Short mmCIF file of C-alpha atoms in Angstrom, two decimals:
data_model
loop_
_atom_site.label_atom_id
_atom_site.label_comp_id
_atom_site.label_asym_id
_atom_site.label_seq_id
_atom_site.Cartn_x
_atom_site.Cartn_y
_atom_site.Cartn_z
CA UNK P 1 -45.06 -6.00 -11.26
CA UNK P 2 -44.80 -2.45 -13.81
CA UNK P 3 -45.91 -3.44 -17.50
CA UNK P 4 -42.54 -4.13 -19.52
CA UNK P 5 -43.56 -2.89 -22.59
CA UNK P 6 -43.93 0.87 -22.64
CA UNK P 7 -46.59 3.06 -24.01
CA UNK P 8 -43.96 5.86 -25.12
CA UNK P 9 -40.48 6.85 -25.09
CA UNK P 10 -41.17 9.52 -22.09
CA UNK P 11 -42.69 6.27 -20.11
CA UNK P 12 -39.69 4.65 -20.79
CA UNK P 13 -37.01 7.10 -18.84
CA UNK P 14 -40.09 7.67 -16.09
CA UNK P 15 -38.04 5.44 -14.41
CA UNK P 16 -35.14 7.71 -14.41
CA UNK P 17 -34.72 9.74 -11.50
CA UNK P 18 -32.35 13.11 -10.67
CA UNK P 19 -29.12 11.95 -9.61
CA UNK P 20 -29.19 8.46 -11.36
CA UNK P 21 -25.88 7.12 -11.79
CA UNK P 22 -26.44 6.01 -15.78
CA UNK P 23 -24.82 4.17 -18.36
CA UNK P 24 -24.34 4.56 -21.20
CA UNK P 25 -23.04 2.71 -24.76
CA UNK P 26 -20.61 4.28 -27.22
CA UNK P 27 -21.87 6.15 -30.89
CA UNK P 28 -21.65 2.70 -32.26
CA UNK P 29 -23.27 0.84 -30.10
CA UNK P 30 -26.79 1.72 -29.72
CA UNK P 31 -27.09 5.18 -28.52
CA UNK P 32 -31.25 5.83 -26.81
CA UNK P 33 -31.24 9.06 -28.31
CA UNK P 34 -35.49 9.42 -28.89
CA UNK P 35 -34.63 8.85 -24.78
CA UNK P 36 -32.04 11.48 -23.92
CA UNK P 37 -34.21 14.14 -25.93
CA UNK P 38 -37.19 12.74 -22.99
CA UNK P 39 -35.41 13.19 -20.14
CA UNK P 40 -34.42 16.67 -21.53
CA UNK P 41 -37.77 17.71 -22.22
CA UNK P 42 -38.40 16.60 -18.52
CA UNK P 43 -35.50 19.07 -17.22
CA UNK P 44 -33.73 15.76 -15.31
CA UNK P 45 -30.94 16.32 -13.15
CA UNK P 46 -28.02 15.04 -11.42
CA UNK P 47 -27.00 12.74 -14.01
CA UNK P 48 -23.60 10.80 -12.82
CA UNK P 49 -23.06 9.47 -16.67
CA UNK P 50 -20.66 6.32 -17.22
CA UNK P 51 -19.71 6.35 -20.92
CA UNK P 52 -18.72 2.32 -22.07
CA UNK P 53 -16.11 3.26 -22.68
CA UNK P 54 -17.37 6.94 -24.40
CA UNK P 55 -19.89 8.97 -25.57
CA UNK P 56 -20.79 11.40 -28.05
CA UNK P 57 -23.50 13.88 -28.92
CA UNK P 58 -26.00 12.25 -26.29
CA UNK P 59 -23.40 12.95 -23.38
CA UNK P 60 -22.41 16.68 -24.80
CA UNK P 61 -26.21 17.34 -24.66
CA UNK P 62 -26.96 16.26 -21.91
CA UNK P 63 -23.70 18.22 -20.05
CA UNK P 64 -25.52 21.52 -22.06
CA UNK P 65 -29.19 20.98 -21.18
CA UNK P 66 -27.53 21.43 -17.21
CA UNK P 67 -28.43 17.68 -16.58
CA UNK P 68 -24.79 16.62 -15.71
CA UNK P 69 -22.76 16.49 -12.23
CA UNK P 70 -20.21 14.46 -13.09
CA UNK P 71 -18.74 12.43 -16.34
CA UNK P 72 -16.82 9.02 -16.00
CA UNK P 73 -15.49 8.30 -19.53
CA UNK P 74 -12.00 7.73 -21.73
CA UNK P 75 -13.57 10.47 -24.42
CA UNK P 76 -16.48 12.72 -25.51
CA UNK P 77 -16.18 12.80 -28.93
CA UNK P 78 -18.68 13.19 -31.72
CA UNK P 79 -16.21 11.16 -34.41
CA UNK P 80 -14.91 13.22 -36.98
CA UNK P 81 -17.39 16.42 -35.71
CA UNK P 82 -14.53 16.79 -32.61
CA UNK P 83 -14.55 17.00 -29.52
CA UNK P 84 -18.36 17.65 -27.48
CA UNK P 85 -18.96 21.08 -27.61
CA UNK P 86 -20.66 21.60 -24.68
CA UNK P 87 -17.87 19.39 -22.73
CA UNK P 88 -14.98 21.73 -23.70
CA UNK P 89 -17.47 24.54 -22.09
CA UNK P 90 -17.73 22.44 -18.86
CA UNK P 91 -15.22 21.68 -18.54
CA UNK P 92 -13.46 25.57 -18.64
CA UNK P 93 -16.18 26.47 -15.92
CA UNK P 94 -15.34 23.93 -13.84
CA UNK P 95 -18.89 22.44 -13.58
CA UNK P 96 -19.18 19.32 -13.97
CA UNK P 97 -16.87 16.37 -11.86
CA UNK P 98 -14.03 15.02 -14.85
CA UNK P 99 -13.26 11.24 -13.79
CA UNK P 100 -11.05 11.03 -16.97
CA UNK P 101 -10.80 7.14 -17.42
CA UNK P 102 -9.00 4.86 -20.31
CA UNK P 103 -11.60 2.57 -22.57
CA UNK P 104 -10.75 -0.72 -20.75
CA UNK P 105 -11.22 0.42 -17.43
CA UNK P 106 -14.60 0.65 -18.08
CA UNK P 107 -14.99 -2.25 -19.19
CA UNK P 108 -13.39 -4.00 -16.69
CA UNK P 109 -15.18 -2.15 -13.72
CA UNK P 110 -18.33 -3.11 -15.07
CA UNK P 111 -17.16 -6.33 -15.47
CA UNK P 112 -16.66 -6.49 -11.84
CA UNK P 113 -20.70 -5.51 -11.38
CA UNK P 114 -21.51 -8.00 -13.30
CA UNK P 115 -19.54 -10.89 -11.17
CA UNK P 116 -20.15 -9.26 -8.23
CA UNK P 117 -16.24 -9.14 -7.61
CA UNK P 118 -15.44 -5.71 -5.33
CA UNK P 119 -12.91 -4.47 -8.09
CA UNK P 120 -10.94 -5.91 -10.86
CA UNK P 121 -6.90 -5.74 -11.58
CA UNK P 122 -5.76 -4.07 -15.06
CA UNK P 123 -2.55 -4.03 -17.07
CA UNK P 124 -1.64 -0.68 -18.00
CA UNK P 125 -2.47 2.89 -16.86
CA UNK P 126 0.77 2.76 -14.49
CA UNK P 127 3.04 6.48 -14.80
CA UNK P 128 -0.36 7.69 -16.74
CA UNK P 129 -1.73 11.20 -15.07
CA UNK P 130 -5.17 9.19 -15.47
CA UNK P 131 -3.44 7.79 -11.95
CA UNK P 132 -3.08 11.32 -10.35
CA UNK P 133 -6.23 11.83 -10.46
CA UNK P 134 -8.36 8.66 -9.91
CA UNK P 135 -8.16 8.53 -6.06
CA UNK P 136 -10.40 5.68 -6.40
CA UNK P 137 -7.87 3.88 -8.68
CA UNK P 138 -5.46 1.55 -6.55
CA UNK P 139 -1.65 0.73 -7.38
CA UNK P 140 -0.54 -2.73 -5.79
CA UNK P 141 2.34 -4.86 -5.44
CA UNK P 142 1.27 -8.14 -7.65
CA UNK P 143 0.08 -10.52 -4.82
CA UNK P 144 1.35 -13.29 -7.69
CA UNK P 145 4.98 -11.61 -8.49
CA UNK P 146 6.60 -9.12 -5.96
CA UNK P 147 8.20 -5.99 -6.84
CA UNK P 148 5.56 -5.67 -10.17
CA UNK P 149 2.82 -2.99 -10.18
CA UNK P 150 -1.15 -3.48 -11.20
CA UNK P 151 -3.78 -1.46 -11.36
CA UNK P 152 -7.34 -1.89 -9.19
CA UNK P 153 -10.55 -0.44 -10.49
CA UNK P 154 -13.32 -0.54 -8.32
CA UNK P 155 -16.30 -1.87 -9.22
CA UNK P 156 -18.92 0.56 -11.50
CA UNK P 157 -22.46 -1.29 -9.96
CA UNK P 158 -24.96 2.28 -12.40
CA UNK P 159 -28.74 2.72 -11.27
CA UNK P 160 -29.89 2.43 -14.25
CA UNK P 161 -28.16 1.44 -18.04
CA UNK P 162 -29.54 2.66 -21.10
CA UNK P 163 -29.76 2.05 -24.52
CA UNK P 164 -30.88 1.79 -28.21
CA UNK P 165 -30.58 -1.65 -29.31
CA UNK P 166 -33.02 -2.85 -33.07
CA UNK P 167 -35.06 -5.25 -32.16
CA UNK P 168 -37.03 -7.01 -28.75
CA UNK P 169 -40.15 -9.16 -28.75
CA UNK P 170 -42.98 -9.40 -26.39
CA UNK P 171 -41.72 -11.02 -24.10
CA UNK P 172 -38.64 -8.52 -23.29
CA UNK P 173 -35.36 -10.07 -24.69
CA UNK P 174 -33.78 -7.80 -26.21
CA UNK P 175 -31.47 -8.48 -29.87
CA UNK P 176 -27.71 -6.63 -29.11
CA UNK P 177 -25.75 -8.90 -31.99
CA UNK P 178 -22.47 -8.82 -31.54
CA UNK P 179 -22.31 -6.00 -29.57
CA UNK P 180 -21.95 -7.59 -26.51
CA UNK P 181 -21.08 -4.60 -23.68
CA UNK P 182 -24.47 -4.00 -23.81
CA UNK P 183 -24.90 -7.42 -21.62
CA UNK P 184 -22.33 -6.79 -19.47
CA UNK P 185 -23.11 -3.50 -18.99
CA UNK P 186 -27.57 -4.70 -18.38
CA UNK P 187 -26.05 -7.25 -16.25
CA UNK P 188 -23.80 -4.71 -13.67
CA UNK P 189 -26.89 -2.12 -13.29
CA UNK P 190 -29.43 -2.83 -10.87
CA UNK P 191 -32.10 -1.37 -13.66
CA UNK P 192 -32.13 -1.68 -17.92
CA UNK P 193 -33.92 0.70 -20.30
CA UNK P 194 -33.53 -0.19 -23.78
CA UNK P 195 -35.74 1.50 -26.79
CA UNK P 196 -35.93 -0.50 -29.96
CA UNK P 197 -36.93 0.04 -33.51
CA UNK P 198 -39.17 -2.46 -33.71
CA UNK P 199 -41.20 -4.99 -31.45
CA UNK P 200 -42.01 -8.55 -32.30
CA UNK P 201 -44.18 -11.07 -31.17
CA UNK P 202 -42.29 -14.02 -31.62
CA UNK P 203 -39.48 -14.45 -29.21
CA UNK P 204 -36.28 -14.23 -29.43
CA UNK P 205 -35.21 -17.50 -27.81
CA UNK P 206 -37.58 -19.23 -29.59
CA UNK P 207 -34.59 -19.31 -32.40
CA UNK P 208 -31.02 -20.22 -31.99
CA UNK P 209 -29.47 -17.84 -34.46
CA UNK P 210 -31.02 -15.31 -32.26
CA UNK P 211 -30.61 -16.15 -28.56
CA UNK P 212 -27.48 -16.27 -28.87
CA UNK P 213 -27.03 -12.72 -29.61
CA UNK P 214 -30.30 -11.26 -26.93
CA UNK P 215 -30.34 -10.16 -24.25
CA UNK P 216 -32.62 -12.04 -21.38
CA UNK P 217 -35.97 -10.66 -19.80
CA UNK P 218 -34.28 -11.45 -17.09
CA UNK P 219 -32.19 -8.11 -17.32
CA UNK P 220 -34.84 -5.60 -18.27
CA UNK P 221 -36.87 -3.57 -16.20
CA UNK P 222 -38.89 -1.34 -19.59
CA UNK P 223 -38.78 -0.83 -23.57
CA UNK P 224 -40.51 1.23 -25.56
CA UNK P 225 -40.74 0.88 -29.34
CA UNK P 226 -39.52 3.86 -31.11
CA UNK P 227 -38.54 4.92 -35.26
CA UNK P 228 -35.21 6.02 -35.39
CA UNK P 229 -34.73 5.84 -31.87
CA UNK P 230 -30.37 6.97 -32.17
CA UNK P 231 -30.85 9.41 -34.26
CA UNK P 232 -28.59 11.68 -35.18
CA UNK P 233 -25.91 8.68 -34.28
CA UNK P 234 -26.68 6.05 -35.72
CA UNK P 235 -27.34 2.74 -35.02
CA UNK P 236 -25.05 -0.63 -36.29
CA UNK P 237 -26.07 -1.81 -39.37
CA UNK P 238 -28.86 -0.39 -39.37
CA UNK P 239 -28.42 3.15 -40.62
CA UNK P 240 -25.05 5.42 -40.49
CA UNK P 241 -25.47 8.99 -38.34
CA UNK P 242 -26.90 11.51 -39.69
CA UNK P 243 -23.36 14.07 -40.57
CA UNK P 244 -25.81 16.98 -40.93
CA UNK P 245 -27.80 17.34 -38.67
CA UNK P 246 -24.67 16.72 -36.20
CA UNK P 247 -22.43 18.94 -38.09
CA UNK P 248 -25.15 21.52 -37.32
CA UNK P 249 -25.36 20.71 -33.50
CA UNK P 250 -21.49 21.44 -33.78
CA UNK P 251 -21.48 24.45 -35.22
CA UNK P 252 -24.16 25.77 -32.97
CA UNK P 253 -23.03 24.39 -29.88
CA UNK P 254 -19.96 26.42 -29.69
CA UNK P 255 -21.99 29.23 -28.28
CA UNK P 256 -24.33 28.24 -25.16
CA UNK P 257 -26.59 30.54 -27.94
CA UNK P 258 -26.50 28.36 -30.61
CA UNK P 259 -27.13 25.99 -28.35
CA UNK P 260 -30.27 26.75 -26.71
CA UNK P 261 -31.69 27.93 -29.53
CA UNK P 262 -30.48 24.03 -31.62
CA UNK P 263 -31.65 22.49 -28.64
CA UNK P 264 -35.47 24.44 -28.77
CA UNK P 265 -35.74 22.42 -32.64
CA UNK P 266 -34.23 19.43 -31.13
CA UNK P 267 -36.32 18.68 -28.86
CA UNK P 268 -40.03 19.95 -30.82
CA UNK P 269 -39.21 17.62 -33.54
CA UNK P 270 -37.26 14.63 -32.11
CA UNK P 271 -37.15 12.74 -35.68
CA UNK P 272 -35.38 13.26 -38.38
CA UNK P 273 -37.93 14.51 -41.18
CA UNK P 274 -37.34 10.86 -42.88
CA UNK P 275 -38.46 8.46 -40.15
CA UNK P 276 -42.24 9.79 -40.46
CA UNK P 277 -42.35 7.95 -43.78
CA UNK J 1 0.28 9.57 -63.71
CA UNK J 2 -0.62 11.68 -61.82
CA UNK J 3 2.38 12.58 -58.37
CA UNK J 4 2.05 11.56 -55.57
CA UNK J 5 0.37 13.32 -53.27
CA UNK J 6 1.11 14.43 -49.61
CA UNK J 7 -1.36 12.19 -48.12
CA UNK J 8 -0.70 9.20 -50.22
CA UNK J 9 3.30 9.06 -49.41
CA UNK J 10 2.24 9.57 -45.35
CA UNK J 11 -0.51 6.16 -46.25
CA UNK J 12 3.13 4.57 -48.52
CA UNK J 13 5.12 5.55 -45.40
CA UNK J 14 3.11 4.01 -42.73
CA UNK J 15 1.80 0.29 -44.82
CA UNK J 16 6.03 0.00 -44.57
CA UNK J 17 6.31 -0.22 -40.83
CA UNK J 18 3.53 -3.09 -40.43
CA UNK J 19 5.55 -5.67 -42.85
CA UNK J 20 5.39 -9.40 -40.96
CA UNK J 21 2.41 -8.21 -38.83
CA UNK J 22 -0.52 -10.74 -38.35
CA UNK J 23 -2.08 -8.07 -36.92
CA UNK J 24 -3.06 -4.93 -36.99
CA UNK J 25 -5.76 -2.52 -35.81
CA UNK J 26 -7.23 0.81 -36.40
CA UNK J 27 -9.00 3.10 -33.80
CA UNK J 28 -11.44 5.80 -34.20
CA UNK J 29 -10.40 8.64 -36.51
CA UNK J 30 -7.80 7.04 -38.32
CA UNK J 31 -8.42 7.24 -42.20
CA UNK J 32 -4.65 7.17 -42.60
CA UNK J 33 -3.39 4.51 -41.11
CA UNK J 34 -6.66 2.66 -42.25
CA UNK J 35 -5.62 3.17 -45.23
CA UNK J 36 -1.81 2.02 -44.41
CA UNK J 37 -3.03 -1.09 -43.27
CA UNK J 38 -5.55 -2.19 -46.15
CA UNK J 39 -2.74 -1.84 -48.31
CA UNK J 40 -0.24 -3.31 -46.28
CA UNK J 41 -2.64 -6.10 -46.06
CA UNK J 42 -2.63 -6.48 -50.12
CA UNK J 43 1.00 -6.78 -50.38
CA UNK J 44 0.68 -9.79 -48.02
CA UNK J 45 -2.02 -11.64 -50.59
CA UNK J 46 -4.04 -12.09 -47.44
CA UNK J 47 -1.99 -12.74 -44.99
CA UNK J 48 -2.45 -10.27 -42.82
CA UNK J 49 -5.96 -9.31 -40.32
CA UNK J 50 -6.75 -6.09 -40.54
CA UNK J 51 -9.95 -4.30 -37.91
CA UNK J 52 -10.82 -0.82 -39.20
CA UNK J 53 -13.02 0.25 -35.87
CA UNK J 54 -16.41 1.04 -37.13
CA UNK J 55 -16.41 -0.77 -39.99
CA UNK J 56 -18.50 -3.52 -40.72
CA UNK J 57 -16.80 -5.22 -43.38
CA UNK J 58 -13.12 -5.08 -41.99
CA UNK J 59 -14.32 -6.37 -38.05
CA UNK J 60 -14.31 -9.47 -37.00
CA UNK J 61 -15.05 -8.34 -33.64
CA UNK J 62 -17.85 -10.60 -31.85
CA UNK J 63 -17.49 -9.99 -28.41
CA UNK J 64 -18.15 -5.89 -28.39
CA UNK J 65 -16.18 -3.26 -27.40
CA UNK J 66 -13.99 -5.05 -24.88
CA UNK J 67 -12.53 -7.58 -27.20
CA UNK J 68 -10.24 -4.86 -29.01
CA UNK J 69 -8.52 -4.60 -25.55
CA UNK J 70 -9.15 -8.61 -24.45
CA UNK J 71 -7.12 -9.06 -28.27
CA UNK J 72 -4.42 -7.21 -27.50
CA UNK J 73 -4.01 -8.63 -23.69
CA UNK J 74 -3.24 -11.96 -25.25
CA UNK J 75 -0.72 -10.83 -27.92
CA UNK J 76 -3.20 -10.78 -31.19
CA UNK J 77 -2.48 -7.54 -31.91
CA UNK J 78 0.99 -6.47 -33.42
CA UNK J 79 0.02 -3.18 -34.58
CA UNK J 80 -1.73 -0.18 -33.31
CA UNK J 81 -1.92 3.61 -34.26
CA UNK J 82 -2.23 6.12 -31.59
CA UNK J 83 -2.57 10.34 -31.92
CA UNK J 84 -1.89 13.11 -29.59
CA UNK J 85 -2.17 17.02 -29.04
CA UNK J 86 0.95 16.46 -27.29
CA UNK J 87 3.29 14.25 -28.20
CA UNK J 88 7.12 14.58 -26.43
CA UNK J 89 10.63 13.86 -27.13
CA UNK J 90 9.88 10.50 -25.09
CA UNK J 91 7.07 8.48 -26.66
CA UNK J 92 4.81 10.32 -23.95
CA UNK J 93 0.96 11.49 -26.03
CA UNK J 94 -1.09 13.43 -24.35
CA UNK J 95 -4.93 13.44 -25.40
CA UNK J 96 -6.53 14.76 -23.02
CA UNK J 97 -5.50 18.81 -22.56
CA UNK J 98 -3.63 22.18 -21.93
CA UNK J 99 -2.96 24.44 -19.50
CA UNK J 100 -3.98 22.77 -15.92
CA UNK J 101 -6.54 19.75 -15.47
CA UNK J 102 -9.32 19.33 -15.38
CA UNK J 103 -10.36 22.80 -15.40
CA UNK J 104 -8.20 22.43 -19.11
CA UNK J 105 -7.91 25.63 -20.74
CA UNK J 106 -7.98 23.31 -24.16
CA UNK J 107 -9.89 20.28 -24.06
CA UNK J 108 -9.19 17.41 -25.75
CA UNK J 109 -11.72 14.47 -26.10
CA UNK J 110 -10.02 11.86 -23.62
CA UNK J 111 -7.07 8.99 -23.13
CA UNK J 112 -9.62 6.53 -25.24
CA UNK J 113 -7.59 2.37 -25.01
CA UNK J 114 -4.31 4.52 -25.34
CA UNK J 115 -3.27 4.10 -21.11
CA UNK J 116 -3.95 0.61 -22.18
CA UNK J 117 -2.89 0.02 -25.69
CA UNK J 118 0.63 1.19 -25.00
CA UNK J 119 1.50 -1.23 -23.21
CA UNK J 120 0.36 -3.81 -24.34
CA UNK J 121 0.80 -3.88 -27.77
CA UNK J 122 3.84 -4.31 -29.69
CA UNK J 123 4.15 -1.15 -33.20
CA UNK J 124 2.29 1.65 -31.55
CA UNK J 125 3.17 3.55 -34.40
CA UNK J 126 2.44 7.77 -33.77
CA UNK J 127 0.69 9.64 -36.92
CA UNK J 128 0.23 13.08 -36.38
CA UNK J 129 -0.71 14.90 -39.99
CA UNK J 130 0.01 18.24 -37.70
CA UNK J 131 4.85 18.52 -37.25
CA UNK J 132 4.25 21.73 -35.50
CA UNK J 133 5.80 23.07 -31.88
CA UNK J 134 3.10 23.33 -30.73
CA UNK J 135 2.16 19.53 -30.87
CA UNK J 136 5.21 17.92 -30.83
CA UNK J 137 6.50 19.62 -27.42
CA UNK J 138 9.10 18.58 -24.92
CA UNK J 139 6.87 17.55 -22.16
CA UNK J 140 3.68 17.67 -22.46
CA UNK J 141 1.06 18.28 -20.36
CA UNK J 142 -1.08 15.87 -19.17
CA UNK J 143 0.71 11.93 -19.69
CA UNK J 144 -2.44 10.24 -21.36
CA UNK J 145 0.29 7.35 -21.81
CA UNK J 146 3.91 7.07 -21.15
CA UNK J 147 6.34 6.47 -23.84
CA UNK J 148 8.16 4.04 -21.85
CA UNK J 149 7.81 2.37 -17.98
CA UNK J 150 10.17 0.86 -15.53
CA UNK J 151 11.04 -2.58 -15.87
CA UNK J 152 9.18 -3.62 -13.25
CA UNK J 153 6.53 -2.48 -14.97
CA UNK J 154 5.35 -5.10 -16.94
CA UNK J 155 5.27 -4.28 -20.76
CA UNK J 156 5.45 -4.85 -24.43
CA UNK J 157 4.48 -2.38 -26.34
CA UNK J 158 5.08 0.67 -26.82
CA UNK J 159 5.93 3.28 -29.60
CA UNK J 160 7.65 2.62 -32.61
CA UNK J 161 8.16 4.97 -34.58
CA UNK J 162 5.77 9.06 -35.10
CA UNK J 163 5.33 9.58 -38.55
CA UNK J 164 4.38 13.25 -39.52
CA UNK J 165 3.89 15.50 -42.45
CA UNK J 166 7.54 17.23 -42.05
CA UNK J 167 8.94 13.10 -41.69
CA UNK J 168 9.48 9.88 -40.52
CA UNK J 169 11.48 9.09 -36.84
CA UNK J 170 12.33 5.71 -35.00
CA UNK J 171 11.43 5.52 -30.93
CA UNK J 172 14.45 4.40 -29.72
CA UNK J 173 12.93 2.69 -26.15
CA UNK J 174 16.24 1.24 -24.34
CA UNK J 175 16.71 5.42 -24.25
CA UNK J 176 13.88 6.84 -24.61
CA UNK J 177 14.33 9.08 -28.10
CA UNK J 178 13.17 9.67 -31.01
CA UNK J 179 15.81 9.58 -33.73
CA UNK J 180 15.01 10.75 -37.27
CA UNK J 181 14.36 8.06 -40.64
CA UNK J 182 13.97 10.81 -43.22
CA UNK J 183 12.77 13.99 -44.08
CA UNK J 184 9.01 13.77 -47.05
CA UNK J 185 10.42 15.53 -49.93
CA UNK J 186 10.30 18.62 -50.08
CA UNK J 187 10.88 19.21 -46.51
CA UNK J 188 14.56 20.28 -45.25
CA UNK J 189 16.22 19.59 -41.85
CA UNK J 190 16.58 23.33 -40.46
CA UNK J 191 12.20 22.87 -41.96
CA UNK J 192 11.72 19.61 -39.47
CA UNK J 193 14.04 21.37 -36.64
CA UNK J 194 12.05 24.82 -36.71
CA UNK J 195 9.15 22.96 -35.79
CA UNK J 196 9.88 20.38 -33.59
CA UNK J 197 10.16 21.32 -29.86
CA UNK J 198 11.80 18.37 -28.62
CA UNK J 199 15.10 17.46 -29.31
CA UNK J 200 16.04 14.32 -31.00
CA UNK J 201 19.04 12.14 -33.32
CA UNK J 202 19.75 12.49 -36.04
CA UNK J 203 22.49 10.80 -39.10
CA UNK J 204 24.80 13.56 -40.72
CA UNK J 205 23.00 13.00 -43.53
CA UNK J 206 19.25 12.29 -43.63
CA UNK J 207 17.67 10.39 -46.07
CA UNK J 208 14.21 11.48 -48.17
CA UNK J 209 11.43 9.52 -47.09
CA UNK J 210 11.45 7.20 -50.98
CA UNK J 211 8.37 7.93 -52.55
CA UNK J 212 5.88 4.89 -53.26
CA UNK J 213 5.72 3.70 -57.01
CA UNK J 214 3.95 2.80 -59.83
CA UNK J 215 2.66 -0.21 -57.86
CA UNK J 216 1.38 1.46 -55.35
CA UNK J 217 0.62 4.41 -56.16
CA UNK J 218 -2.26 2.32 -58.38
CA UNK J 219 -3.10 0.35 -55.92
CA UNK J 220 -4.09 3.54 -53.73
CA UNK J 221 -5.89 5.18 -56.10
CA UNK J 222 -8.74 1.77 -57.38
CA UNK J 223 -9.03 -0.63 -54.33
CA UNK J 224 -7.25 0.89 -51.22
CA UNK J 225 -9.60 3.92 -51.67
CA UNK J 226 -12.30 1.60 -52.65
CA UNK J 227 -12.32 -0.28 -49.20
CA UNK J 228 -11.63 2.10 -47.48
CA UNK J 229 -14.61 4.93 -48.39
CA UNK J 230 -16.76 1.64 -46.60
CA UNK J 231 -15.33 3.96 -43.66
CA UNK J 232 -14.33 6.85 -44.22
CA UNK J 233 -16.18 8.15 -47.36
CA UNK J 234 -14.85 11.43 -47.01
CA UNK J 235 -11.58 11.10 -46.78
CA UNK J 236 -12.35 8.21 -49.89
CA UNK J 237 -13.34 11.06 -51.74
CA UNK J 238 -10.76 13.80 -51.01
CA UNK J 239 -8.14 12.33 -50.19
CA UNK J 240 -6.50 10.86 -53.44
CA UNK J 241 -5.52 11.89 -56.84
CA UNK J 242 -6.70 11.26 -59.77
#
């Protein structure tokens, strides 16, 4: 078995091949930005992003870098900084395949995979134009209430789940706190890679208070320690988003040239100035 | 006391639509609805729960991102807020874009949870500050979530009201149409008609939206400003009059 704790972030993302179906969390849930920078530096291609249930800077940078073949998401948003500019441009050019969804549908489709089920039913959606463009979503008659339509969503089983969390231990257990969609994401995916702020010696499972919010090592293939690994996105109550950098990104990424210039800096520095403390 | 500004008026209008709610949830990028929910909660003296996405202090969910949707499905959320790049006269909302799909000329972020929550939350309040024909259209280019559904579709939720910088509309679900309830001070019916791209019902004499009283303004400029600052610091710094 390969060493669970990887030497660095490049070693962590070495396991994400071109063409991977990659599950990533929303801006508020623990976004592995240092890992994303490493992927872009390596020149990864043809990723199929599954955003649980939305994404922001992470998807936008990967799209801008030409690393993405398709995006399944309920939104690509940098919150108060607006829609991802590279996403908008890729839509205009038709250079990515879109699988527009609605938040609970992506949660439900991953829950189906988590339970080993072929599909999951979900309320709502009927009458939305989302359905017209999702030939993989079916509407059936509720077998328990004739004449009542209900949507079925095929299970989503990603190849790799990738996220960032505050804490892990030497055994590979990862503390996810109350971000329990990360457990769904990990269990639905064939493999899970996690960057963390810190790796501690004591097992998270030795203390019930930590254990309740822990993703067990059973589901984790690799961990790498990286400080400020979500920057410039925030990490729960550990640190907030870096508004100045996000605003600069959104301004720059409106053009191809601006994006290229921003990324050259970003990939070189890879971390905020204050992370070097 | 400094007179009420436009944002304070909108917050008070929305708070007035939340009477009787036990649990109000506020989604992404919603500082005005968030402030309104906090104001409504304060008026109930703790009788209302408020969940604000991305807040730590006003978010009691422990089951991850899915809990908001499960909570709505269980009937435990009474009110929620949606907006739209386009909103049409039938209450359909478009959060995806205009000018074709998938290669949209104008592309917005995406549908978020709208295609689900619009069906399940009894009182969905549509809020959009920009009241123009660009936003309020006869027919949306893309239906992220439909305003109404045929009777065989299980649905307890849907549009309850539409609040803009000009006016307040109620939504009549049986008729699938908006009805103008009041126009905000400083604006008139001609301005509303000129800037609305859909047909709507209206009384012969359209009342003026009541302005918040001094006690409400004091709450907004004091405790509510402080509470919303946790999630929306820039909004809190600029939205309220001194």
